[in-house]
Amino acid sequence: MVHGSKATPRQLPSLDLLLRHDDVVALVSAHGHPFVAGEARALLAAL
């Protein structure tokens, strides 16, 4: 897990933008939208 990011919330990608990234689309295909979106939300919240 990532902690202590120096990025401000405005500098972080939106969840929607993150979920449209090609690599993340592949993860959604493999693991399902609810799981990937939930994990992405948790990671962004931890920053």
PDB file of C-alpha atoms in Angstrom, residues 11-39:
ATOM      1  CA  GLN A  11      -3.396  16.184  -8.712  1.00  0.00           C
ATOM      2  CA  LEU A  12      -4.787  12.675  -8.301  1.00  0.00           C
ATOM      3  CA  PRO A  13      -6.674  11.151 -11.228  1.00  0.00           C
ATOM      4  CA  SER A  14     -10.415  10.832 -10.906  1.00  0.00           C
ATOM      5  CA  LEU A  15     -11.686   7.315 -10.388  1.00  0.00           C
ATOM      6  CA  ASP A  16     -13.498   7.493 -13.725  1.00  0.00           C
ATOM      7  CA  LEU A  17     -10.317   8.483 -15.561  1.00  0.00           C
ATOM      8  CA  LEU A  18      -8.353   5.773 -13.795  1.00  0.00           C
ATOM      9  CA  LEU A  19     -10.924   3.115 -14.733  1.00  0.00           C
ATOM     10  CA  ARG A  20     -10.650   4.122 -18.417  1.00  0.00           C
ATOM     11  CA  HIS A  21      -6.893   3.492 -18.549  1.00  0.00           C
ATOM     12  CA  ASP A  22      -6.078   0.546 -20.855  1.00  0.00           C
ATOM     13  CA  ASP A  23      -4.275  -1.427 -18.155  1.00  0.00           C
ATOM     14  CA  VAL A  24      -7.135  -0.936 -15.714  1.00  0.00           C
ATOM     15  CA  VAL A  25      -9.719  -1.916 -18.356  1.00  0.00           C
ATOM     16  CA  ALA A  26      -7.853  -5.233 -18.604  1.00  0.00           C
ATOM     17  CA  LEU A  27      -8.063  -5.635 -14.824  1.00  0.00           C
ATOM     18  CA  VAL A  28     -11.800  -4.926 -14.914  1.00  0.00           C
ATOM     19  CA  SER A  29     -12.214  -7.585 -17.600  1.00  0.00           C
ATOM     20  CA  ALA A  30     -10.316 -10.100 -15.506  1.00  0.00           C
ATOM     21  CA  HIS A  31     -11.646  -9.288 -12.027  1.00  0.00           C
ATOM     22  CA  GLY A  32     -14.897  -7.345 -12.466  1.00  0.00           C
ATOM     23  CA  HIS A  33     -15.790  -3.682 -12.124  1.00  0.00           C
ATOM     24  CA  PRO A  34     -16.958  -3.754  -8.486  1.00  0.00           C
ATOM     25  CA  PHE A  35     -13.710  -5.291  -7.243  1.00  0.00           C
ATOM     26  CA  VAL A  36     -11.352  -3.095  -9.292  1.00  0.00           C
ATOM     27  CA  ALA A  37     -13.307   0.097  -8.592  1.00  0.00           C
ATOM     28  CA  GLY A  38     -13.380  -0.691  -4.877  1.00  0.00           C
ATOM     29  CA  GLU A  39      -9.645  -1.322  -4.749  1.00  0.00           C
TER      30      GLU A  39
END
